[in-house]
CSV table of C-alpha atoms and ligand atoms in Angstrom, one decimal:
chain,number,residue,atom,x,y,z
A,26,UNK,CA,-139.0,111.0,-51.3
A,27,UNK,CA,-138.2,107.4,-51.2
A,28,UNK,CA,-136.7,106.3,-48.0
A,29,UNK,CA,-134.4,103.8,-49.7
A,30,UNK,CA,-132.7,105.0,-52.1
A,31,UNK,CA,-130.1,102.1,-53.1
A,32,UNK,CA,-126.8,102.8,-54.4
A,33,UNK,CA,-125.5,100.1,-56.6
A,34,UNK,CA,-122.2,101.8,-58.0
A,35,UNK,CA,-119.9,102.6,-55.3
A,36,UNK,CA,-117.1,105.0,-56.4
A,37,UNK,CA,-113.9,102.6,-56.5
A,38,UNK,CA,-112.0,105.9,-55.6
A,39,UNK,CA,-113.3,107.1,-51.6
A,40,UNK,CA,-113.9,110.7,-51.6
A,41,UNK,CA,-112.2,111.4,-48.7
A,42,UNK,CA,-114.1,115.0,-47.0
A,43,UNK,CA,-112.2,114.0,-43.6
A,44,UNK,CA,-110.2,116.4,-41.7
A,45,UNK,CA,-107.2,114.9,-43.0
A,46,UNK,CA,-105.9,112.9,-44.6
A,47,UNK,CA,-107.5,113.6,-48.0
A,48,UNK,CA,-107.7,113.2,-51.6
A,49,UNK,CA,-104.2,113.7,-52.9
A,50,UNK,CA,-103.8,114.3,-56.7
A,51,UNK,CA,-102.3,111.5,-59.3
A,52,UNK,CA,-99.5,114.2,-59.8
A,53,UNK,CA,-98.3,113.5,-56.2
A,54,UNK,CA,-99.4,110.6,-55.7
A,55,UNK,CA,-97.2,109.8,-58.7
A,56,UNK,CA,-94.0,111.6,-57.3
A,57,UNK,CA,-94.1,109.3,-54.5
A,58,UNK,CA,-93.3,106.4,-57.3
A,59,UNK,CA,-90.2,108.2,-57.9
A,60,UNK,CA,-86.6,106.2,-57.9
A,61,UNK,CA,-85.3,106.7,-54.0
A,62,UNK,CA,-82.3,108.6,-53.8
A,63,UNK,CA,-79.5,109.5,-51.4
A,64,UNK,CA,-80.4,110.7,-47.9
A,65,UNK,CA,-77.1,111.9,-47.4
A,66,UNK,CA,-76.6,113.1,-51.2
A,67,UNK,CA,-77.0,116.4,-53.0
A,68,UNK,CA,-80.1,115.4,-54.4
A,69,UNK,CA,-82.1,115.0,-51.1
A,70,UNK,CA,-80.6,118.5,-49.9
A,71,UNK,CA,-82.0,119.9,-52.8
A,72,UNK,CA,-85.3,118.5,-52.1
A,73,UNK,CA,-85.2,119.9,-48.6
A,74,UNK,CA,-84.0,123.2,-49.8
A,75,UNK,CA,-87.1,123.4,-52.6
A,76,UNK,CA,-89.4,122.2,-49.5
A,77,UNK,CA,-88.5,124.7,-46.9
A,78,UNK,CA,-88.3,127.6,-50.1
A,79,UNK,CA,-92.0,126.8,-50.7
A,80,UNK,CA,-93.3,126.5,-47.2
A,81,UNK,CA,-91.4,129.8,-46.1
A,82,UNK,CA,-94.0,132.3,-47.5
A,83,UNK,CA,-96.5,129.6,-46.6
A,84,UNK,CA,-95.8,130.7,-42.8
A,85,UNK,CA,-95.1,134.0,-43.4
A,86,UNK,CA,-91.0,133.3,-42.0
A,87,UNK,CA,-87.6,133.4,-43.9
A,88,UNK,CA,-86.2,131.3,-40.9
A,89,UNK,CA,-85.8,127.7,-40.8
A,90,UNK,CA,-88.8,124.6,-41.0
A,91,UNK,CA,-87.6,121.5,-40.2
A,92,UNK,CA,-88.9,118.7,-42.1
A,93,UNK,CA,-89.5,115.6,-39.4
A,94,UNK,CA,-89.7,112.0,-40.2
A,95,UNK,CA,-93.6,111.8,-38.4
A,96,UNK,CA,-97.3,113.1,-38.1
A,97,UNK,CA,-97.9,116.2,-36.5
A,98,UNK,CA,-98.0,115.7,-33.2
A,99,UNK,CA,-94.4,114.5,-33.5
A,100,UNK,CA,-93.7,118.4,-35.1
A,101,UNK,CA,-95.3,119.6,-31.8
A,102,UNK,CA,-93.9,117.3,-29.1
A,103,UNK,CA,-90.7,118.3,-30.9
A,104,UNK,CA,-91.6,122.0,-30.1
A,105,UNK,CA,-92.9,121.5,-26.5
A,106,UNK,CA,-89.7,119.3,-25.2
A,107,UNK,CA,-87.5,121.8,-27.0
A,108,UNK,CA,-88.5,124.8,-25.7
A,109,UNK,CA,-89.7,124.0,-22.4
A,110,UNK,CA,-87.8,122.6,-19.6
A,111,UNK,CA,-89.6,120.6,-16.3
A,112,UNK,CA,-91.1,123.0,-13.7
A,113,UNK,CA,-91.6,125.5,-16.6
A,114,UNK,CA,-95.1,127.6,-15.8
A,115,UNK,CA,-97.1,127.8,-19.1
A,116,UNK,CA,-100.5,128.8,-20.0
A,117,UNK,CA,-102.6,126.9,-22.6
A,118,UNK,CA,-105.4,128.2,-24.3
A,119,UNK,CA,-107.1,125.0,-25.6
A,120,UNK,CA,-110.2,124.9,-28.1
A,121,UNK,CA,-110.9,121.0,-28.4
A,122,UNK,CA,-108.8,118.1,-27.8
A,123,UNK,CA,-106.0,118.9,-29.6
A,124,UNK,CA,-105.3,122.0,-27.8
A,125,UNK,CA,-105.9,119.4,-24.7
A,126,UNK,CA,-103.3,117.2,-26.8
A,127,UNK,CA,-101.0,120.0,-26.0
A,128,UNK,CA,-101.7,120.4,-22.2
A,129,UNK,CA,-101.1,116.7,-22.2
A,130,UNK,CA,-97.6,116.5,-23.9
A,131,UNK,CA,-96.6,120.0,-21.6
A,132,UNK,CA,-97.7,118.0,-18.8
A,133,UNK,CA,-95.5,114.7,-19.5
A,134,UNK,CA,-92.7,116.6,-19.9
A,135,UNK,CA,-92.9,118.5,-16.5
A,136,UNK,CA,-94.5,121.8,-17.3
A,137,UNK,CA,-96.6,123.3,-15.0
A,138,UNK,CA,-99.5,124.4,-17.1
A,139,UNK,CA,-102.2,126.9,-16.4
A,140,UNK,CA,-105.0,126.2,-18.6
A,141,UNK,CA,-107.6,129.4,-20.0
A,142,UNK,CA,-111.0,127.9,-20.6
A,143,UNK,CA,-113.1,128.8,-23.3
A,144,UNK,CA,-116.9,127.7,-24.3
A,145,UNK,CA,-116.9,124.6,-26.8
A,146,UNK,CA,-117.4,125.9,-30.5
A,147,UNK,CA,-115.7,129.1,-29.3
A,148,UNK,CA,-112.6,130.5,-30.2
A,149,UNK,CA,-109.9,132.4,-27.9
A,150,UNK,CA,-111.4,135.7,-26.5
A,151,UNK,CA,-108.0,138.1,-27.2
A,152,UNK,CA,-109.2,140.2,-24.5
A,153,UNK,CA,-108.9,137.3,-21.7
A,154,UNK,CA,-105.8,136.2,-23.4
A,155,UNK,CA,-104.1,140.2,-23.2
A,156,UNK,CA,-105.5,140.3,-19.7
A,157,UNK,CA,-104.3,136.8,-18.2
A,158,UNK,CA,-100.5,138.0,-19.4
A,159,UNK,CA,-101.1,141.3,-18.3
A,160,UNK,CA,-101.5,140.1,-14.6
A,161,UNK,CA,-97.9,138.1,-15.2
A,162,UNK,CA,-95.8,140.6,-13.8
A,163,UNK,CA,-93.2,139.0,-13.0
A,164,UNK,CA,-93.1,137.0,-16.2
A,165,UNK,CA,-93.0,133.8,-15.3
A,166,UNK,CA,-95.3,132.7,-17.5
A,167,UNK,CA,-92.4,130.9,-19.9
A,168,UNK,CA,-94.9,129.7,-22.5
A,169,UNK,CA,-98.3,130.0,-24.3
A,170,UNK,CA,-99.7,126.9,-26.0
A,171,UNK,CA,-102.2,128.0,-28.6
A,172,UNK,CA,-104.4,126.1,-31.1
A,173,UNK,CA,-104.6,128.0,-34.6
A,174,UNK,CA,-107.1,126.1,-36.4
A,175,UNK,CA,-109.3,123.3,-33.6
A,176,UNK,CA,-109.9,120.6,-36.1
A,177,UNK,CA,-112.5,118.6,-32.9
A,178,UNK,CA,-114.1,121.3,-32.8
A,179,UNK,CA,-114.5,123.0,-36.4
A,180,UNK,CA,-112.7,126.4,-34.8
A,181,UNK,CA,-110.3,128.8,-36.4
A,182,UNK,CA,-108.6,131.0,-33.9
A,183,UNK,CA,-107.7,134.5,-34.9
A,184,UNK,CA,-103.7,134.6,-34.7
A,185,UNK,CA,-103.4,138.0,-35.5
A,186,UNK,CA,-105.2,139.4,-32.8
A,187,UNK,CA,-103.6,136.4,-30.1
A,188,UNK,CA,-100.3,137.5,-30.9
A,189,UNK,CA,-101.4,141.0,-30.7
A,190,UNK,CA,-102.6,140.1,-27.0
A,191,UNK,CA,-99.3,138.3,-26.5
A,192,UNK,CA,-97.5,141.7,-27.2
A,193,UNK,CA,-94.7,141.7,-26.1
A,194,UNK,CA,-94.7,138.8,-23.7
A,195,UNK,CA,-91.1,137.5,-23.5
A,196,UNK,CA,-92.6,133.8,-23.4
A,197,UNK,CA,-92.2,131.4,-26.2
A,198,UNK,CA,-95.5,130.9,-28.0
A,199,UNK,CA,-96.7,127.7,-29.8
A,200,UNK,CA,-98.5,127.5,-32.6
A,201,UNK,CA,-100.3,124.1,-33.6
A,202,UNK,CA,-101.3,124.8,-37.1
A,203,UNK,CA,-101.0,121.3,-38.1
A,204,UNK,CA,-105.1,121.6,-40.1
A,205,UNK,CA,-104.9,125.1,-40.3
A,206,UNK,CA,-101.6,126.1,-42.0
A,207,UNK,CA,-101.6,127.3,-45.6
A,208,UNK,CA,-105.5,127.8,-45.2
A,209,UNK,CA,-105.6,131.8,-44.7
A,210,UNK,CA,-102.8,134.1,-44.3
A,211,UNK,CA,-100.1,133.8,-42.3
A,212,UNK,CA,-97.3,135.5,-40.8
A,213,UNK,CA,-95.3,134.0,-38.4
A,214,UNK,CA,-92.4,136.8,-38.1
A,215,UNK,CA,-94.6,139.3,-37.6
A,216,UNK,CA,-96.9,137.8,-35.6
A,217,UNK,CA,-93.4,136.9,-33.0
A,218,UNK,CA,-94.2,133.3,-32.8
A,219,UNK,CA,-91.8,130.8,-32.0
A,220,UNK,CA,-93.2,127.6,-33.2
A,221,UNK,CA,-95.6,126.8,-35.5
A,222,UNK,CA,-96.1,123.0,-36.6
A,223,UNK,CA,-97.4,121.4,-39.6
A,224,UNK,CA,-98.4,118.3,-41.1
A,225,UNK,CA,-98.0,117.1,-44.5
A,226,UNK,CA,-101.6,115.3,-45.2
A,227,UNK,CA,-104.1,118.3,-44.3
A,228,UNK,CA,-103.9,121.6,-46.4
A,229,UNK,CA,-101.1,120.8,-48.3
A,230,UNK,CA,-102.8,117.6,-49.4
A,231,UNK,CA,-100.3,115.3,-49.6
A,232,UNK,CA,-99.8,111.8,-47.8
A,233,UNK,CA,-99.3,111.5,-44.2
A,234,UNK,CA,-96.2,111.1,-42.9
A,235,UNK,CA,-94.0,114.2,-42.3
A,236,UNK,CA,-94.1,117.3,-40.1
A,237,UNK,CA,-93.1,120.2,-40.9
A,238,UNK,CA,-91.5,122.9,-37.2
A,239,UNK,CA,-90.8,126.2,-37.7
A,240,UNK,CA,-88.9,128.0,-35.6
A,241,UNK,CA,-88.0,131.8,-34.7
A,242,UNK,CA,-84.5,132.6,-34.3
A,243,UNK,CA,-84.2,132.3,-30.6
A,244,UNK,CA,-86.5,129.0,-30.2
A,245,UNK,CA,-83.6,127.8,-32.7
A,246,UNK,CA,-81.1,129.1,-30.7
A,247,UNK,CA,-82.5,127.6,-27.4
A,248,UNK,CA,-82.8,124.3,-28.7
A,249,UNK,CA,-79.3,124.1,-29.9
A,250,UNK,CA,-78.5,125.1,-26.8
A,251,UNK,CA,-80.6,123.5,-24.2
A,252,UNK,CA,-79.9,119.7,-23.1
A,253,UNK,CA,-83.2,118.9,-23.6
A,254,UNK,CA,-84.9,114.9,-23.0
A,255,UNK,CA,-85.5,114.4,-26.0
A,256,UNK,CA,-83.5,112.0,-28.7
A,257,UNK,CA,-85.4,111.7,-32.2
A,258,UNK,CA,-87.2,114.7,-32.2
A,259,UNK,CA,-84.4,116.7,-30.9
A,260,UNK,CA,-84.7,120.2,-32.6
A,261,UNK,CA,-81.0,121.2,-31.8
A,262,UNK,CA,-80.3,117.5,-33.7
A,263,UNK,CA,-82.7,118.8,-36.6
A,264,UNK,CA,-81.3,122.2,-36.9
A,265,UNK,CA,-77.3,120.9,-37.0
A,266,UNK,CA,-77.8,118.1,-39.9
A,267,UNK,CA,-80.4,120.8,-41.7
A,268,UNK,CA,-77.5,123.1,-42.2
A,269,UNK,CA,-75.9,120.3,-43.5
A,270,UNK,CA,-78.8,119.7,-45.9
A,271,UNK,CA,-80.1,116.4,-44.3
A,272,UNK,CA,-82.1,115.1,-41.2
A,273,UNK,CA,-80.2,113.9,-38.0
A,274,UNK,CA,-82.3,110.5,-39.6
A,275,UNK,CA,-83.9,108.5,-42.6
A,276,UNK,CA,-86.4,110.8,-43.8
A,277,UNK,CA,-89.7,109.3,-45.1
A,278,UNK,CA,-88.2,110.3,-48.9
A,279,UNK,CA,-91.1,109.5,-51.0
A,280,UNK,CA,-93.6,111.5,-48.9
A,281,UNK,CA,-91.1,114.0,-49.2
A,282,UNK,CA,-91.2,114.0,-52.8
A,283,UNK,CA,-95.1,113.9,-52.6
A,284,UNK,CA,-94.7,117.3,-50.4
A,285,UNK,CA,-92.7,119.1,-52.7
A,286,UNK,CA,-95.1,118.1,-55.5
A,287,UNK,CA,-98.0,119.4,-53.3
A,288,UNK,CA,-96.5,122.7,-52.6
A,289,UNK,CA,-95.5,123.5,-56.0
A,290,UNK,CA,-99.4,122.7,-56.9
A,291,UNK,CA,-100.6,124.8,-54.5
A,292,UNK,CA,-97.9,127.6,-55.7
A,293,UNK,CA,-99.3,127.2,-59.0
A,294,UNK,CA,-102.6,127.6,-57.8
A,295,UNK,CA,-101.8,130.7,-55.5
A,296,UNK,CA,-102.3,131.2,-52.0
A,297,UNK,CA,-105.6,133.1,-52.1
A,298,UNK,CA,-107.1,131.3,-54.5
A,299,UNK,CA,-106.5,128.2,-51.8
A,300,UNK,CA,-107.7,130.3,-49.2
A,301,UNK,CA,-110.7,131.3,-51.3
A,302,UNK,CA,-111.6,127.9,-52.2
A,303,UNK,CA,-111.5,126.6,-48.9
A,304,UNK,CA,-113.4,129.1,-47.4
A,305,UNK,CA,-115.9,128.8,-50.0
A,306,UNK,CA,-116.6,124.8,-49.7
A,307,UNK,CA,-116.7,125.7,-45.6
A,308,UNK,CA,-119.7,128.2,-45.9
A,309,UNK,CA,-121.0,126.3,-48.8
A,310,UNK,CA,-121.3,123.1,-46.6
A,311,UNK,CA,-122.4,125.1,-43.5
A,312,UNK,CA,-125.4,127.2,-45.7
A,313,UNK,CA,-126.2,123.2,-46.7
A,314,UNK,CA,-126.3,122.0,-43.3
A,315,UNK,CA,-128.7,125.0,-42.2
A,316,UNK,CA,-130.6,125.0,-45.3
A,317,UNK,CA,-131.0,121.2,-43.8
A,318,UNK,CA,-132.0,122.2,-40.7
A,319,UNK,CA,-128.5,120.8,-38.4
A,320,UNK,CA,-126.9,123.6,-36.5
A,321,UNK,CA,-123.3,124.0,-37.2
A,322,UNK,CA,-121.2,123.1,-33.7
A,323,UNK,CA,-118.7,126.1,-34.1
A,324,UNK,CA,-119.8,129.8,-33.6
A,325,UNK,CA,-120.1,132.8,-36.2
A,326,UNK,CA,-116.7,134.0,-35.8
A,327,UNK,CA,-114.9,131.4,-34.7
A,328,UNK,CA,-115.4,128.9,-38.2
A,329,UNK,CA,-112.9,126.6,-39.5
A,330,UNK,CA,-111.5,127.1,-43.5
A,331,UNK,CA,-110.8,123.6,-43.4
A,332,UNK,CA,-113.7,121.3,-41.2
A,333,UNK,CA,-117.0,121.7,-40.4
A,334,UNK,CA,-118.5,120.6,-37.2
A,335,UNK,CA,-122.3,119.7,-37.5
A,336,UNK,CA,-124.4,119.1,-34.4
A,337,UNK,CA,-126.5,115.3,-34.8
A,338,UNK,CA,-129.8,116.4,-34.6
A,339,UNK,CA,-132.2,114.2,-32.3
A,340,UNK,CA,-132.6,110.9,-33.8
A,341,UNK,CA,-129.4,110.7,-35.3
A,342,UNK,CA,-127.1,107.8,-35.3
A,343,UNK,CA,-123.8,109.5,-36.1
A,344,UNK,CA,-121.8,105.8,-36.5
A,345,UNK,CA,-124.5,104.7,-38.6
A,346,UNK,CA,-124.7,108.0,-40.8
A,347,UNK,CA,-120.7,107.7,-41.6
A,348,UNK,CA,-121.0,103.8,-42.0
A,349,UNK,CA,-123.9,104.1,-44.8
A,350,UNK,CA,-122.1,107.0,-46.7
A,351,UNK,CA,-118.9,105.2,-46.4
A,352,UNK,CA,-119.9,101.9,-47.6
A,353,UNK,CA,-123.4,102.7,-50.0
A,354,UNK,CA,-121.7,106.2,-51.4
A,355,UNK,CA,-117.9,105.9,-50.9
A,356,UNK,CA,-118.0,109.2,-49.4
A,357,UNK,CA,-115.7,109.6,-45.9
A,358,UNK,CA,-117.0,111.8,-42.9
A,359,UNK,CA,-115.4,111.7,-39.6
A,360,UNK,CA,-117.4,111.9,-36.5
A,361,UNK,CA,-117.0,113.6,-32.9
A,362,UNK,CA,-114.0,113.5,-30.8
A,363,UNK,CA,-113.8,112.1,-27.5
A,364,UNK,CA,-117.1,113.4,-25.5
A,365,UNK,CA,-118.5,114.7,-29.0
A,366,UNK,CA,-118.2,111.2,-30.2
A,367,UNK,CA,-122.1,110.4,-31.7
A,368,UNK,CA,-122.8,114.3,-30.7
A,369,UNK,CA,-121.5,115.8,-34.3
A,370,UNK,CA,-119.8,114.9,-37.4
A,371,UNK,CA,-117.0,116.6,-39.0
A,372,UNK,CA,-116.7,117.2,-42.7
A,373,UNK,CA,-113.0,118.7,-44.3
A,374,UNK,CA,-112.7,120.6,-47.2
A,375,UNK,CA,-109.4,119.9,-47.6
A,376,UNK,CA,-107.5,117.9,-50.5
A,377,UNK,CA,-108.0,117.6,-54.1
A,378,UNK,CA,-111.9,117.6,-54.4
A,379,UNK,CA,-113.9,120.2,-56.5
A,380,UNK,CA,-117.5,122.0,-56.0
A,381,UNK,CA,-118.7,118.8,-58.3
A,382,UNK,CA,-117.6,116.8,-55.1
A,383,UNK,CA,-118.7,118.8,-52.5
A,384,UNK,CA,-122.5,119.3,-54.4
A,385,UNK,CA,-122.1,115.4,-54.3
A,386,UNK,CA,-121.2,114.4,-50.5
A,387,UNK,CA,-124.2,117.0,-49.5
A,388,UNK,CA,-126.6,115.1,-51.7
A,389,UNK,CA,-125.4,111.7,-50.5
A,390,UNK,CA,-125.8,113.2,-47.1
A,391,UNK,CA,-129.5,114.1,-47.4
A,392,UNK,CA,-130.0,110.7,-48.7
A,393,UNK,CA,-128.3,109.4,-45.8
A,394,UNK,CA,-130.7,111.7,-43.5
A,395,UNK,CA,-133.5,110.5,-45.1
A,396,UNK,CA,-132.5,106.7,-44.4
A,397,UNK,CA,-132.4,107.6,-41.3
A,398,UNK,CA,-136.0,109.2,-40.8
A,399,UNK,CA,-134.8,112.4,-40.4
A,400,UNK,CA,-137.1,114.8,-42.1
A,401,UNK,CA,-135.1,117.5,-44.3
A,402,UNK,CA,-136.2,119.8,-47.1
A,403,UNK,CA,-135.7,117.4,-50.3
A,404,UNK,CA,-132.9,119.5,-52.5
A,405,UNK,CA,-132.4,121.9,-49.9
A,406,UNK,CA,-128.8,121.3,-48.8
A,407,UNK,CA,-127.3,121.1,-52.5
A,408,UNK,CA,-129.4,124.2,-53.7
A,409,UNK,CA,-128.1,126.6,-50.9
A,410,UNK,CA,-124.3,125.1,-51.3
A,411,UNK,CA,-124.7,125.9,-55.1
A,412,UNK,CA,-126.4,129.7,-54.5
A,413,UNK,CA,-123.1,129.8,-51.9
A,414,UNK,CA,-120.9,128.9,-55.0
A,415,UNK,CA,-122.5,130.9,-57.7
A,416,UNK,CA,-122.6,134.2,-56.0
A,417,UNK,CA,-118.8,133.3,-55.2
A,418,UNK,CA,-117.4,135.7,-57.1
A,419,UNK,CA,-113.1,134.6,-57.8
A,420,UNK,CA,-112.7,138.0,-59.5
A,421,UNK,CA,-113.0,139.9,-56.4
A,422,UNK,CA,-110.2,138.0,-54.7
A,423,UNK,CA,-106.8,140.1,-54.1
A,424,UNK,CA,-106.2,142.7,-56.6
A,425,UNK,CA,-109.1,141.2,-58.5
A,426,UNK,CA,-106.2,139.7,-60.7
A,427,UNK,CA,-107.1,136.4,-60.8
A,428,UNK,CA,-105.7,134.4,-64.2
A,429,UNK,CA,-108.3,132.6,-66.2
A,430,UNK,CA,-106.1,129.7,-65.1
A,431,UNK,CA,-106.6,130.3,-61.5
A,432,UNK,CA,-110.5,130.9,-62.1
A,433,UNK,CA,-110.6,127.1,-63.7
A,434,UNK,CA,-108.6,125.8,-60.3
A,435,UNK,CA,-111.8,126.9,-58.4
A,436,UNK,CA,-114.7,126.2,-60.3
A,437,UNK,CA,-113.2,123.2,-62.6
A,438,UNK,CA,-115.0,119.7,-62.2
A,439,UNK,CA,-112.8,116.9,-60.1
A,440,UNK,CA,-109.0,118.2,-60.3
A,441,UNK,CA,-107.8,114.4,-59.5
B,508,PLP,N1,-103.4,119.1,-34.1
B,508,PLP,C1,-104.4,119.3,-34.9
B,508,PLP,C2,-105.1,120.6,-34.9
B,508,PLP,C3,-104.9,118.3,-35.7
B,508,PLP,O1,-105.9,118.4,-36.5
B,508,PLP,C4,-104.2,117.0,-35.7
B,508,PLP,C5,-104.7,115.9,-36.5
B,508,PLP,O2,-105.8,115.9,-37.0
B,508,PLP,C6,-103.1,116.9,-34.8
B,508,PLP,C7,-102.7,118.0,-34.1
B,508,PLP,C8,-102.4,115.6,-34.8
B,508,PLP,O3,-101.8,115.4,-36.0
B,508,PLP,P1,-101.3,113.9,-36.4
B,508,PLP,O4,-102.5,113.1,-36.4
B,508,PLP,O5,-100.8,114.2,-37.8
B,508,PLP,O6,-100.3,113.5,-35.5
């Protein structure tokens, strides 16, 4: 195996394998180009009713999302300064950083926060969760700050089984799905959550720009009702002009357009056939990286849909790595947050990119090992990603109903 192994044709098109943002189709991309219209006019309510229609089963609610004019962490400061007021006890269950992120923004805005610790690469234990409300007798606890899907860290959290260990806490529970939502299945009613946040450039795969906060009926209720220090991302603000079929400001209307574009693609793909693909490209990439020999950073049962956290193995220049595949391959990985900075990269599988794609950024990546002196099995990555796809079996997914259309979304060369 040569150990330089020049690229002279760089794709003039990145493919983006970040944890978001990523590829977006030309179909959205190309609604974006659309004529701008009336904020205040029948036309944009429309467009906000077709978005919040399309994300509703997407959470698993028939209540209102409110469509906000930022990135996610706008959605969930939105939530936090909403809900909570200062001196407010809650309890945070963070994975990574952004479930720190969280702890943070309670903090600034006077919470008292109690913080559950968990192993990194782990995901909640239910069982601690259940038990650490259990000894709230009094129920002071007024909030629970939970993670669904730890992009730092390449964690999905189980939400089914947190919310079954929230019970029947009376404390408002929030929900960052901002990489996780739209991967797996979702149920926001039934699980009793009170807001779940969103962002429009992860799953959803369209540009960055707005966030998406739904709420349960009495979160709606107490931020309509609450003085609350908050101006622009004033929920009670969001919820008044959204009955009037607007936001309280001047939404980002192209991106807008883009995320209704995007949702109907992925309504036209299905659900589970999203879920299925994502989940697929995850193991695929994390068979690779063992087949490689790198260790994967999150732990069986705890695995992202959506990012994949690899460990650097001894030897490794992580800046290096993402520079060469950047620059030499045009392929996008992101690396290691805050103290996992240089200790692991991060690979997403969301966005428009097929199995072609994927097969392609894992051979790039042994390429890149080898540059680097790292000694891996020559082929071995791309063969155990393509035994992961071939035994993936689309047929069995759901009622086994899968269209020959659907089939084609999954296993179709570059969908761009
Ligand atoms: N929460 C999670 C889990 C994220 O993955 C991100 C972004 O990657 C954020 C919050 C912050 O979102 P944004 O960068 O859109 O503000």
């Amino acid at each position: 195996m040569p150990l330089t192994l020049t690229s002279t044709v760089v794709s003039p098109r990145p493919l983006l394998f970040l944890p978001g943002p990523v590829c977006v189709a030309d179909s959205v991309l190309q609604a974006m180009t659309r004529p701008l219209i009336d904020h205040r006019g029948p036309e944009f309510s429309r467009l906000l009713q077709s978005i919040e229609a399309q994300l509703q089963p997407i959470f698993g609610t028939a209540g209102s999302i409110f469509i906000l004019g930022s990135s996610g962490t706008g959605g969930l400061e939105s939530a936090v300064a909403s809900l909570f007021s200062p001196g407010d006890r809650v309890l945070a269950a963070p994975v990574g950083v952004f479930g720190q992120r969280l702890v943070d923004m309670a903090r600034t805005y006077g919470c008292r926060v109690d913080v559950m610790e968990t192993k990194p690469g782990f995901a909640v234990d239910a069982q601690q969760l259940a038990e650490r409300l259990k000894r709230d007798t009094a129920r002071s606890i007024r909030g629970i700050l939970l993670t669904h899907n730890e992009t730092s860290t390449g964690v999905a959290n189980d939400m089914r089984l947190l919310a079954e260990a929230i019970g029947e806490h009376p404390a408002y529970t929030v929900v960052d799905s901002v990489s996780g939502m739209g991967a797996s299945d979702f149920r926001m009613h039934e699980w009793r959550l009170d807001a779940v946040i969103t962002a429009s450039q992860k799953v959803f795969a369209a540009p960055p720009g707005v966030a998406m906060v739904a709420l349960s009926a009495r979160a709606a209720q107490r931020a309509v009702a609450e003085q609350v220090p908050i101006f622009y991302f004033n929920l009670g603000k969001a919820k008044q002009f959204a009955e009037l079929g607007q936001t309280p400001w001047t939404p980002p209307i192209s991106t807008c357009f883009a995320l209704d574009a995007a949702l109907e693609a992925y309504h036209a793909q299905g659900a589970q056939i999203v879920w299925h693909r994502l989940a697929s490209y995850a193991s695929a990439i994390r068979a690779a990286a063992a087949a490689l020999g790198l260790e994967n950073f999150s732990q069986p049962g705890a695995h992202s849909n959506t990012v994949v956290a690899i460990k650097a193995p001894a030897g490794l220049d992580v800046a290096e790595l993402l520079r060469g595949l950047r620059e030499e391959r045009g392929i996008v990985l992101s690396g290691g947050q805050k103290e996992l900075k240089g200790a692991i990269f991060r690979i997403g599988t969301m966005g428009s990119i097929s199995q072609t794609d994927v097969m392609a950024m894992l051979g790039a990546l042994e390429i890149a090992l080898w540059q680097q002196k790292l000694q891996v099995r020559s082929g071995a990555g791309v063969q155990a990603a393509l035994q992961v796809f071939l035994e993936d079996d689309v047929a069995k997914l759901g009622d086994g109903s899968a269209t020959d259309e659907q089939t084609d979304v999954q296993t179709m060369a570059t969908p761009r």
